[in-house]
CSV table of C-alpha atoms in Angstrom, one decimal:
chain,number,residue,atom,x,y,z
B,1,UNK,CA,12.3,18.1,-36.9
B,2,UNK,CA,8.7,18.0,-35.6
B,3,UNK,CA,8.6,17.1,-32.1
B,4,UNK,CA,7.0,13.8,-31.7
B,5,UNK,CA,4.0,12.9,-30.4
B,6,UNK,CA,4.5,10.9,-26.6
B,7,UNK,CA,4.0,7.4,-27.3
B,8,UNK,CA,3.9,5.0,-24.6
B,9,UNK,CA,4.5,1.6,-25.1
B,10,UNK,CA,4.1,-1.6,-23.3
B,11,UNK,CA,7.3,-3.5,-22.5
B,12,UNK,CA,8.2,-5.9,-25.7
B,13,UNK,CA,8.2,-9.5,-26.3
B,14,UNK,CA,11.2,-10.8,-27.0
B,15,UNK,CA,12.7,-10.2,-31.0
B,16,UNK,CA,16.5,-11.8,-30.5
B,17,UNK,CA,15.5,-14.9,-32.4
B,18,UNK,CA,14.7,-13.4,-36.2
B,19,UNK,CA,16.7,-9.9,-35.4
B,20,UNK,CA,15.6,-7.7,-39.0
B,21,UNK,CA,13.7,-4.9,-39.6
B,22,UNK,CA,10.8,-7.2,-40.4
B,23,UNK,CA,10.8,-8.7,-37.2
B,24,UNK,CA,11.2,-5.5,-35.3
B,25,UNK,CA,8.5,-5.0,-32.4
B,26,UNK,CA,6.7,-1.7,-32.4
B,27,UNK,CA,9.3,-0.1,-29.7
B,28,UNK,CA,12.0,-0.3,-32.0
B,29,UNK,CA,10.2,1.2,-34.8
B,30,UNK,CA,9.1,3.9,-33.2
B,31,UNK,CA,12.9,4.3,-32.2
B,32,UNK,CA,14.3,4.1,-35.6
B,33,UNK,CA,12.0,5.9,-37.0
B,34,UNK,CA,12.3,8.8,-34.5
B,35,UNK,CA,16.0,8.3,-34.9
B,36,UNK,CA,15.5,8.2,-38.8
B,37,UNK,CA,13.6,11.9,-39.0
B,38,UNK,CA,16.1,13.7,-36.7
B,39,UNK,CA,19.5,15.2,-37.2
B,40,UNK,CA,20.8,15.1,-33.8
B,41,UNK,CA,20.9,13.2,-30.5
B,42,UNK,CA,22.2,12.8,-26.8
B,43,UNK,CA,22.6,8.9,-25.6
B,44,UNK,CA,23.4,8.8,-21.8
B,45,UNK,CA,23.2,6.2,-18.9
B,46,UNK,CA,23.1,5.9,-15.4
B,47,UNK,CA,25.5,7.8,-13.1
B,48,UNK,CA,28.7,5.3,-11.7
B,49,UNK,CA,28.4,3.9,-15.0
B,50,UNK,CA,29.0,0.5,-15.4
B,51,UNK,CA,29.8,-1.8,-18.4
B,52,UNK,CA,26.8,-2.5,-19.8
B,53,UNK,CA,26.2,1.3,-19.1
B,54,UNK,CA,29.4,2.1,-20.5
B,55,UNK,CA,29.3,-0.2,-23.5
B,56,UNK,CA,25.9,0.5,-24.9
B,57,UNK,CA,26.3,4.1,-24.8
B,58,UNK,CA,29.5,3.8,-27.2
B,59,UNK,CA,27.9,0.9,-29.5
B,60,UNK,CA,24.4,3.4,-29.7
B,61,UNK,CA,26.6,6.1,-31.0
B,62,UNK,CA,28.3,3.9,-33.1
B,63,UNK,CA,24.7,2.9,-34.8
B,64,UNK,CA,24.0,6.8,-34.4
B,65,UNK,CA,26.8,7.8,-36.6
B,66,UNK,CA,26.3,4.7,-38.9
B,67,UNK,CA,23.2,6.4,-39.6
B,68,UNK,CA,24.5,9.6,-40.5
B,69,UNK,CA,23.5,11.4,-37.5
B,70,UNK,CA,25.2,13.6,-35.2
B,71,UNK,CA,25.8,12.2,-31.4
B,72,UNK,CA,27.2,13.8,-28.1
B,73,UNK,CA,27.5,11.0,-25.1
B,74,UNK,CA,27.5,12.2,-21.6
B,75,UNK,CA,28.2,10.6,-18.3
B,76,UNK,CA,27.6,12.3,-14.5
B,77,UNK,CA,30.9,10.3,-13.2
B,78,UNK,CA,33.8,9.1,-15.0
B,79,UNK,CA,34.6,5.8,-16.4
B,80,UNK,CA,36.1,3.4,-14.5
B,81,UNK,CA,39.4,2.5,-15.3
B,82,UNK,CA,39.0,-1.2,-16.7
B,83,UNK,CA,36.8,0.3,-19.6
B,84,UNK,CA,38.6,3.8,-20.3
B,85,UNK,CA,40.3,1.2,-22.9
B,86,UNK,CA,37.3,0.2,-25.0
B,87,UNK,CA,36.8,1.9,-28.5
B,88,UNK,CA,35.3,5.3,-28.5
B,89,UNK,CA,35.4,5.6,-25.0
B,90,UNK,CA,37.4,9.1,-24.7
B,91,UNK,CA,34.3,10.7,-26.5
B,92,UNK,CA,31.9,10.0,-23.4
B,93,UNK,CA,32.3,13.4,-21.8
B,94,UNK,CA,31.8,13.8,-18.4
B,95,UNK,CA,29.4,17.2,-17.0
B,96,UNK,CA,26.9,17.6,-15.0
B,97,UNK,CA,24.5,19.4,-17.3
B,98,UNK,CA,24.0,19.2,-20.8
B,99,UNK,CA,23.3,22.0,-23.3
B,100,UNK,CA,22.1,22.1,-26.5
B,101,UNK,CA,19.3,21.5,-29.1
B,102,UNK,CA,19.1,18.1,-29.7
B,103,UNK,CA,15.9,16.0,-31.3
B,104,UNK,CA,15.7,13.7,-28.4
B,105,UNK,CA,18.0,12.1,-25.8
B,106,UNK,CA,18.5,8.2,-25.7
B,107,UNK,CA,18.5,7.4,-22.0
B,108,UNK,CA,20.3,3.8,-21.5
B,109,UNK,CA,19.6,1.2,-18.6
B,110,UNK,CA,17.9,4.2,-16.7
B,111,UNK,CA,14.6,4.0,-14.5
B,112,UNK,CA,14.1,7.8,-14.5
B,113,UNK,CA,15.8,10.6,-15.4
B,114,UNK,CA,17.2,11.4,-11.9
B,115,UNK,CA,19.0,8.7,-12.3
B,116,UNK,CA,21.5,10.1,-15.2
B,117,UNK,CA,22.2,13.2,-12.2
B,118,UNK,CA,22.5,15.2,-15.2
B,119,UNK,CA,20.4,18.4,-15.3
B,120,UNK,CA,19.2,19.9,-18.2
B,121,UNK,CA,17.5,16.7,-19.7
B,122,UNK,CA,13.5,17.7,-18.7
B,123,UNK,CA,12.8,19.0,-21.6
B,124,UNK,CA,14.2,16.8,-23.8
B,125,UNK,CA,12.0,14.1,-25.8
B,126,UNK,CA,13.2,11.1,-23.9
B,127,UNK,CA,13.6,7.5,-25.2
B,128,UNK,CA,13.7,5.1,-22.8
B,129,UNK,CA,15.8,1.5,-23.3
B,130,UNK,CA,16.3,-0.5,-20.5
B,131,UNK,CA,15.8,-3.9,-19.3
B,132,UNK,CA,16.1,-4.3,-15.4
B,133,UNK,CA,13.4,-5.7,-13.4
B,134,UNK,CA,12.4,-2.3,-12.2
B,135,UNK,CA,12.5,-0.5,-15.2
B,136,UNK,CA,10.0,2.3,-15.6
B,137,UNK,CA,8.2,3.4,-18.4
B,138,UNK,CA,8.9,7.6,-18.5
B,139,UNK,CA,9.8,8.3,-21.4
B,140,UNK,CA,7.8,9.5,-24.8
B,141,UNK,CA,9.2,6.0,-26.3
B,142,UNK,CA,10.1,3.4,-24.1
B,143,UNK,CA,11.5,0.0,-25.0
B,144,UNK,CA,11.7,-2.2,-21.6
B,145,UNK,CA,12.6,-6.0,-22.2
B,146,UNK,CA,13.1,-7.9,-19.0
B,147,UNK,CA,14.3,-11.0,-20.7
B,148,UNK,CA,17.2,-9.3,-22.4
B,149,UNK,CA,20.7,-10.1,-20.2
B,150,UNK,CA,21.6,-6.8,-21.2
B,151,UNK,CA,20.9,-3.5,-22.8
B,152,UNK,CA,23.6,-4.0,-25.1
B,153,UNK,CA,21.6,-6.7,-26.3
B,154,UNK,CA,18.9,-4.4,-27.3
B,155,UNK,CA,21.3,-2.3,-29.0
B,156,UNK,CA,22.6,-5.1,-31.0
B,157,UNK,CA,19.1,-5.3,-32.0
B,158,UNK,CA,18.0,-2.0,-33.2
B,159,UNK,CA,21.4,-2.1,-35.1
B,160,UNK,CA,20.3,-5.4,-37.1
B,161,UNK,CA,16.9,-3.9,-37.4
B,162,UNK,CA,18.3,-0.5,-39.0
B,163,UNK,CA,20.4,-2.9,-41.3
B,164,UNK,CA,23.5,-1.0,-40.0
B,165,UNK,CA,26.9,-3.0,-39.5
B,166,UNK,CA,28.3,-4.1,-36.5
B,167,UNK,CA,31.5,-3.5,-36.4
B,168,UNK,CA,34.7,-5.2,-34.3
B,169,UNK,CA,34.7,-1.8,-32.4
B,170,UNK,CA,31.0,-2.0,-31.9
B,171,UNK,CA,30.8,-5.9,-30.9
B,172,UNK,CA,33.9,-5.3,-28.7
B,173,UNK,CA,31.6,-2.5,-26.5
B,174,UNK,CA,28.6,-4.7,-26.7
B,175,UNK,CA,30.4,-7.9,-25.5
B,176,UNK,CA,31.5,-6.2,-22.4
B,177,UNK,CA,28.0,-5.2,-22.0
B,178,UNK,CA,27.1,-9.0,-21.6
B,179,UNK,CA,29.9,-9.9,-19.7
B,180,UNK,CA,30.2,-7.7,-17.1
B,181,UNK,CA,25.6,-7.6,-16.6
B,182,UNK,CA,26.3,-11.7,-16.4
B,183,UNK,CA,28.4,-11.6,-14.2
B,184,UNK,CA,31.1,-13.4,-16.1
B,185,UNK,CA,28.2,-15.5,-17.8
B,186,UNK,CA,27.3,-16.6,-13.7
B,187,UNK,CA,24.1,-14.5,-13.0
B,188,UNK,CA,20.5,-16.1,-14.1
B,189,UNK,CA,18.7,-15.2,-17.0
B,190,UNK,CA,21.2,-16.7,-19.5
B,191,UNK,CA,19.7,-18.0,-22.1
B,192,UNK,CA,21.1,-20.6,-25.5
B,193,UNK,CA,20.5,-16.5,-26.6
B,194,UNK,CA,23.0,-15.3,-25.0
B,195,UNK,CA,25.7,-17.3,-26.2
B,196,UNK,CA,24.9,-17.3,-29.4
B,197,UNK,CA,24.8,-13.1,-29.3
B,198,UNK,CA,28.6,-13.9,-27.9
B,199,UNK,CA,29.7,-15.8,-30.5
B,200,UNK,CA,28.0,-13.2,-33.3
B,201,UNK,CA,30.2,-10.8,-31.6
B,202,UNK,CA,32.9,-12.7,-31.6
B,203,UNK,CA,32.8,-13.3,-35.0
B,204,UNK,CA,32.4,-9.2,-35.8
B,205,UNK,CA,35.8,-9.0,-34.3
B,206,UNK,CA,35.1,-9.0,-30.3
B,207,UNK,CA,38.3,-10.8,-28.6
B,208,UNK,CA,37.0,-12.9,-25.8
B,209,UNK,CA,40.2,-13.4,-24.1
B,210,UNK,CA,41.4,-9.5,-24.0
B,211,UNK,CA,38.0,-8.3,-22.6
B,212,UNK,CA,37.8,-10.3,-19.7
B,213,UNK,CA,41.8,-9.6,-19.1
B,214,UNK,CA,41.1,-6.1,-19.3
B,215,UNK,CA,38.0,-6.0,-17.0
B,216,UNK,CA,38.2,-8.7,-14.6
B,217,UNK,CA,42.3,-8.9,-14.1
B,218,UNK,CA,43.3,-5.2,-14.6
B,219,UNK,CA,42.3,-4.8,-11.1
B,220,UNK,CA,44.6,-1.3,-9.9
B,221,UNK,CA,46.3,-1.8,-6.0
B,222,UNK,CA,43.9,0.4,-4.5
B,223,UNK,CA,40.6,-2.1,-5.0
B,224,UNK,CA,42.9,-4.9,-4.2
B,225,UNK,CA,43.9,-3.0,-0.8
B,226,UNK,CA,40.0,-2.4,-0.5
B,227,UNK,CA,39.3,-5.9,-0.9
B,228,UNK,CA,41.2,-7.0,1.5
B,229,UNK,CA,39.4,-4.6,3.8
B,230,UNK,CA,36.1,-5.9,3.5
B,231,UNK,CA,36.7,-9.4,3.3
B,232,UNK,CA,38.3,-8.8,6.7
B,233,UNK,CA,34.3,-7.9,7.7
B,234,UNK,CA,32.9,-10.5,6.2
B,235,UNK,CA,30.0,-12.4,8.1
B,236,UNK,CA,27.5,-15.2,7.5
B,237,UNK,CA,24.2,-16.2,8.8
B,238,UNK,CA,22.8,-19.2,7.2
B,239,UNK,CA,22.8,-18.7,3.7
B,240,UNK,CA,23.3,-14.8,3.8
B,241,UNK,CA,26.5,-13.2,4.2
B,242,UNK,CA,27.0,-10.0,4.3
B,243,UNK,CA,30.3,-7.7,4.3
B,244,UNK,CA,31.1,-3.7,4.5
B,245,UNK,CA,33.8,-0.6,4.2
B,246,UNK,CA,33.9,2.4,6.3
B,247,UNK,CA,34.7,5.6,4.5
B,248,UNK,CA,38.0,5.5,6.5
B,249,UNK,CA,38.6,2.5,4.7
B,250,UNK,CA,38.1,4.4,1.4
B,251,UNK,CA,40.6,6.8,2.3
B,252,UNK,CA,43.4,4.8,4.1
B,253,UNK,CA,43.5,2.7,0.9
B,254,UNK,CA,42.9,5.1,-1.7
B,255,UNK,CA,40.2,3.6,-3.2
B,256,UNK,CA,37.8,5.4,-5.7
B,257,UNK,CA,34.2,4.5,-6.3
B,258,UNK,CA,34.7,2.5,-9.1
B,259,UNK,CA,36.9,0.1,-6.9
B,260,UNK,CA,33.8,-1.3,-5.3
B,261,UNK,CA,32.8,-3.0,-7.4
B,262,UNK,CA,31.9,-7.1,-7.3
B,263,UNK,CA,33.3,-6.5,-3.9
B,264,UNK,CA,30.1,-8.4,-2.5
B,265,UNK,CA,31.0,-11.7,-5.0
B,266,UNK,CA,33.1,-12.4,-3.2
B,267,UNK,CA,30.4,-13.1,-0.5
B,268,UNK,CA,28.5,-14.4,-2.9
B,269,UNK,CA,30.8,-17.1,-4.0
B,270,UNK,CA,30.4,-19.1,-0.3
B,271,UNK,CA,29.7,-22.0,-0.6
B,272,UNK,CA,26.0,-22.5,0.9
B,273,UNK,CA,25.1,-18.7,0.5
B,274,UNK,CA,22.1,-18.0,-1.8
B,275,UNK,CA,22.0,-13.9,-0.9
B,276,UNK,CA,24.5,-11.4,-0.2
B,277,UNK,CA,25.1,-7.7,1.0
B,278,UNK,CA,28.0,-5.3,0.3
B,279,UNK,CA,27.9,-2.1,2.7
B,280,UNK,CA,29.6,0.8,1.7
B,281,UNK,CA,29.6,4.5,3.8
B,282,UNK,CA,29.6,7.5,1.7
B,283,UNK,CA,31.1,10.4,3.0
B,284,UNK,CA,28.4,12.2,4.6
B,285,UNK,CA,27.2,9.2,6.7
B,286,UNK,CA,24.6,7.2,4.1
B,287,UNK,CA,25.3,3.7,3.1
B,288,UNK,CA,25.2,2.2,-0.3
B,289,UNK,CA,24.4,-1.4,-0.7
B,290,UNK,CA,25.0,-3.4,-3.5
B,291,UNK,CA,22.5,-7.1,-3.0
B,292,UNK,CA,23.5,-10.3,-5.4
B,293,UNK,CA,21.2,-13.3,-5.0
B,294,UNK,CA,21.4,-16.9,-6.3
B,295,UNK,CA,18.1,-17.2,-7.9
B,296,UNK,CA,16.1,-17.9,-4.5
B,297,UNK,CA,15.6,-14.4,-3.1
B,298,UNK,CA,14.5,-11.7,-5.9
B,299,UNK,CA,17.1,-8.7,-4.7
B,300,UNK,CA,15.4,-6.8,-6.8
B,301,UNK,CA,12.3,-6.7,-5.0
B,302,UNK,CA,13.9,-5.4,-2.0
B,303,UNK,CA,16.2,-3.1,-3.3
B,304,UNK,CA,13.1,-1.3,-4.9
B,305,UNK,CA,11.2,-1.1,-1.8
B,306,UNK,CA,14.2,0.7,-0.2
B,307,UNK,CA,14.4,3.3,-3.0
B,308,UNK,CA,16.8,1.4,-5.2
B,309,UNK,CA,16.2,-0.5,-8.4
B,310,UNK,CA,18.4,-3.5,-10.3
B,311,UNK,CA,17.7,-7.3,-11.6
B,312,UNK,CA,16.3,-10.1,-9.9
B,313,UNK,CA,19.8,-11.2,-8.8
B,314,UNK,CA,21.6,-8.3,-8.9
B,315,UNK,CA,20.6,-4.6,-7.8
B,316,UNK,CA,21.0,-1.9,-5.0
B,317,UNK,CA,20.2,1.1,-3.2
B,318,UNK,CA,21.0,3.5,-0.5
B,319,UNK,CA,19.9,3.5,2.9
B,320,UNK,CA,20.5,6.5,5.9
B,321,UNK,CA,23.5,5.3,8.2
B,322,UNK,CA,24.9,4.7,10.4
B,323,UNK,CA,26.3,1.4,9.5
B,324,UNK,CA,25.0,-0.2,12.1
B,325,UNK,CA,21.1,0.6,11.6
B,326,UNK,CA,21.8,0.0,7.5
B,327,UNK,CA,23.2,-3.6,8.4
B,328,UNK,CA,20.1,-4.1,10.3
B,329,UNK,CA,17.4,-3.2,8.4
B,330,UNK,CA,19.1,-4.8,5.1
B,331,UNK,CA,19.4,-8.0,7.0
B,332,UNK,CA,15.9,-7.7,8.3
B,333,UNK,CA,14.9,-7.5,4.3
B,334,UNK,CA,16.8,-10.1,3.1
B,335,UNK,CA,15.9,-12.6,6.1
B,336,UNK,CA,12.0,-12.1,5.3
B,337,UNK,CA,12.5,-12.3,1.8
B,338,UNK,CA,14.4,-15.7,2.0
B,339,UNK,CA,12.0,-17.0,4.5
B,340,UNK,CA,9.1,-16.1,2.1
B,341,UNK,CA,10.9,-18.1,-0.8
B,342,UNK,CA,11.3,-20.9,1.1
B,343,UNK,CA,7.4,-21.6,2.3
C-alpha cells in the first residue's frame, strides 16, 4: 500500500442520527477508505486502559477482521480485571513496543501518542479517534467528536458506515464502552442518543444486566480494602470534597492500579458536592489525581492546564508530590474554577 497523504481534518459534526455510508462525514471516509486499501493494522489506546479504552479496541478489531484485514491490539498495562471477561479480550497483548510493518495504526481515545507509552509507534501513519474535550488533532487522519459519550460510539459508527455487522460479541464490548464513559448513564452529555445506541446494542445481543454485574459488582477484596482507606480521608469544603491514598495504603492492602478506580464517586455522590478530587501517590513520590464534576466546574479545563486531559466532568492528571502541596494546588484549581462558574 501507498502511504497516504497526511490529511488533517476538522473535528466532525455529529452523524449518530442517519448512521450509513451515505451519511458518513469526511473523517470516516477517509478512515474506511484508508482502512479499505491496506492489508494490515495496529488499533491501540491509552495506557491504564479503561472500558471505553478497552471496549473500542476489541469492537475496532472486530470491524477490522469483518473487513478482511489483518489486526494486532496492544496495550502498555494490563486489563483490569472486571473486563478480562469481555469477548476477544485475551487477544489485547500487552508490551511496551510494538514491531512490525503495518499500513497504519488506529490510536483510540488518545490525545497524543505519548499517551499509548508504547514506543515504536512514530513512524507509523496514525489515525486519530477520539472524543474527549481535550482531544488533539496529531494524527494524518483524525476524527475528534466531542458530542459523542464515547468512542465506542464512533466505532459503532464507522461499523454501520462500512455496512459491516455488529455482532452480540461486538455490541457487548461497545455497551461497556458507554457504560462505564457514563458513569453508569450519571455523567452529562447523555443524550435521547445515547439510549437509543443502548438499546441497538441490546438488541445485537449485549446483556444489560451481566455487564453492569461484571463491572460494577465484581469488585476483588483488595479495592474494597482500598476503599475503605480513602473514604476514611475523605474531606469537604463547601461543595468540593476531596479524598486521597498513600502508597503505603496501596501496599498494606494489596491494591493494584486498576483498583482505583471511581474511588473519587464516592465523593462525588455527597449530597451538596458539585466537584471532587481523588489523590493517589505513586511510588516515586508524584500524585495522580482523578477530578469528576457535576456539570458546574469544567474539570476538564483544569486538568489540561496541569498537564492532564479528560471530559468536561470527568478527567485527570498528575501533579509533583508531596501530598500535601498536590492537595493544595488541586484545591486552589478547583476553588477558582467554581468561583468563576458561579459569577
Amino acid at each position: 500500500m501507498a502511504t497516504p497523504q497526511p490529511i488533517r481534518l476538522t473535528p466532525s459534526r455529529r452523524s449518530s442520527d442517519a448512521p450509513g455510508v451515505n451519511s458518513a462525514v469526511p473523517e470516516m471516509q477517509a478512515i474506511l477508505e484508508t482502512i479499505g486499501a491496506g492489508e494490515r493494522f495496529l488499533v491501540c489506546s491509552h495506557s491504564r486502559p479503561d472500558g471505553d479504552a478497552i471496549g473500542s479496541m476489541l469492537a475496532m478489531g472486530m470491524l477490522l477482521r469483518q473487513m478482511g484485514k489483518r489486526v494486532d491490539l496492544v496495550a502498555a498495562d494490563r486489563l483490569p480485571a472486571v473486563y478480562r471477561g469481555l469477548p476477544g479480550a485475551e487477544q489485547i497483548r500487552t508490551a511496551m513496543r510494538v514491531h512490525g510493518l503495518y499500513d497504519a495504526v488506529i490510536l483510540l481515545e488518545c490525545d497524543s501518542l505519548e499517551r499509548t507509552r508504547l514506543r515504536g509507534l512514530e513512524q507509523m501513519f496514525h489515525i486519530n479517534i477520539d472524543h474527549h474535550a481535550t482531544g488533539k488533532m496529531f494524527g494524518e487522519l483524525n476524527w475528534i467528536d466531542h458530542d459523542a459519550c464515547s468512542v465506542g460510539e464512533l466505532v459503532h459508527r464507522l461499523v454501520l458506515a462500512a455496512g459491516c455487522t455488529v455482532t452480540a460479541e461486538m455490541a457487548t464490548c461497545l455497551y461497556v464502552t458507554l457504560l462505564t464513559d457514563t458513569g453508569g448513564f450519571c455523567y452529562g452529555g447523555i443524550r435521547a442518543s445515547t439510549f437509543a445506541l443502548a438499546g441497538e446494542l441490546t438488541a445485537a445481543g449485549a446483556d444489560p444486566v451481566r455487564i453492569a454485574r461484571d463491572v460494577y459488582f465484581a469488585n476483588p477484596f483488595s479495592k474494597m480494602l482500598l476503599l475503605g482507606r480513602a473514604l476514611s480521608t475523605l474531606r469537604r469544603d463547601g461543595a468540593l470534597a476531596w479524598l486521597w491514598v498513600t502508597h503505603d495504603d496501596m501496599v498494606a492492602t494489596g491494591s493494584a492500579e486498576e483498583d482505583c478506580e471511581g474511588v473519587v464517586n464516592y465523593a462525588l455522590s455527597t449530597a451538596g458536592v458539585e466537584a471532587a478530587v481523588f489523590l493517589r501517590e505513586l511510588p516515586e513520590g508524584r500524585i495522580r489525581l482523578s477530578l469528576r464534576g457535576k456539570g458546574k466546574v469544567n474539570v476538564a479545563a483544569i486538568s489540561e492546564r496541569l498537564g492532564g486531559g479528560g471530559h468536561e466532568n470527568a478527567a485527570g492528571c498528575t501533579l509533583d508530590g508531596p501530598m500535601e502541596r498536590a492537595t493544595e494546588q488541586i484545591l486552589e484549581e478547583l476553588c477558582r474554577e467554581m468561583d468563576a462558574a458561579q459569577k
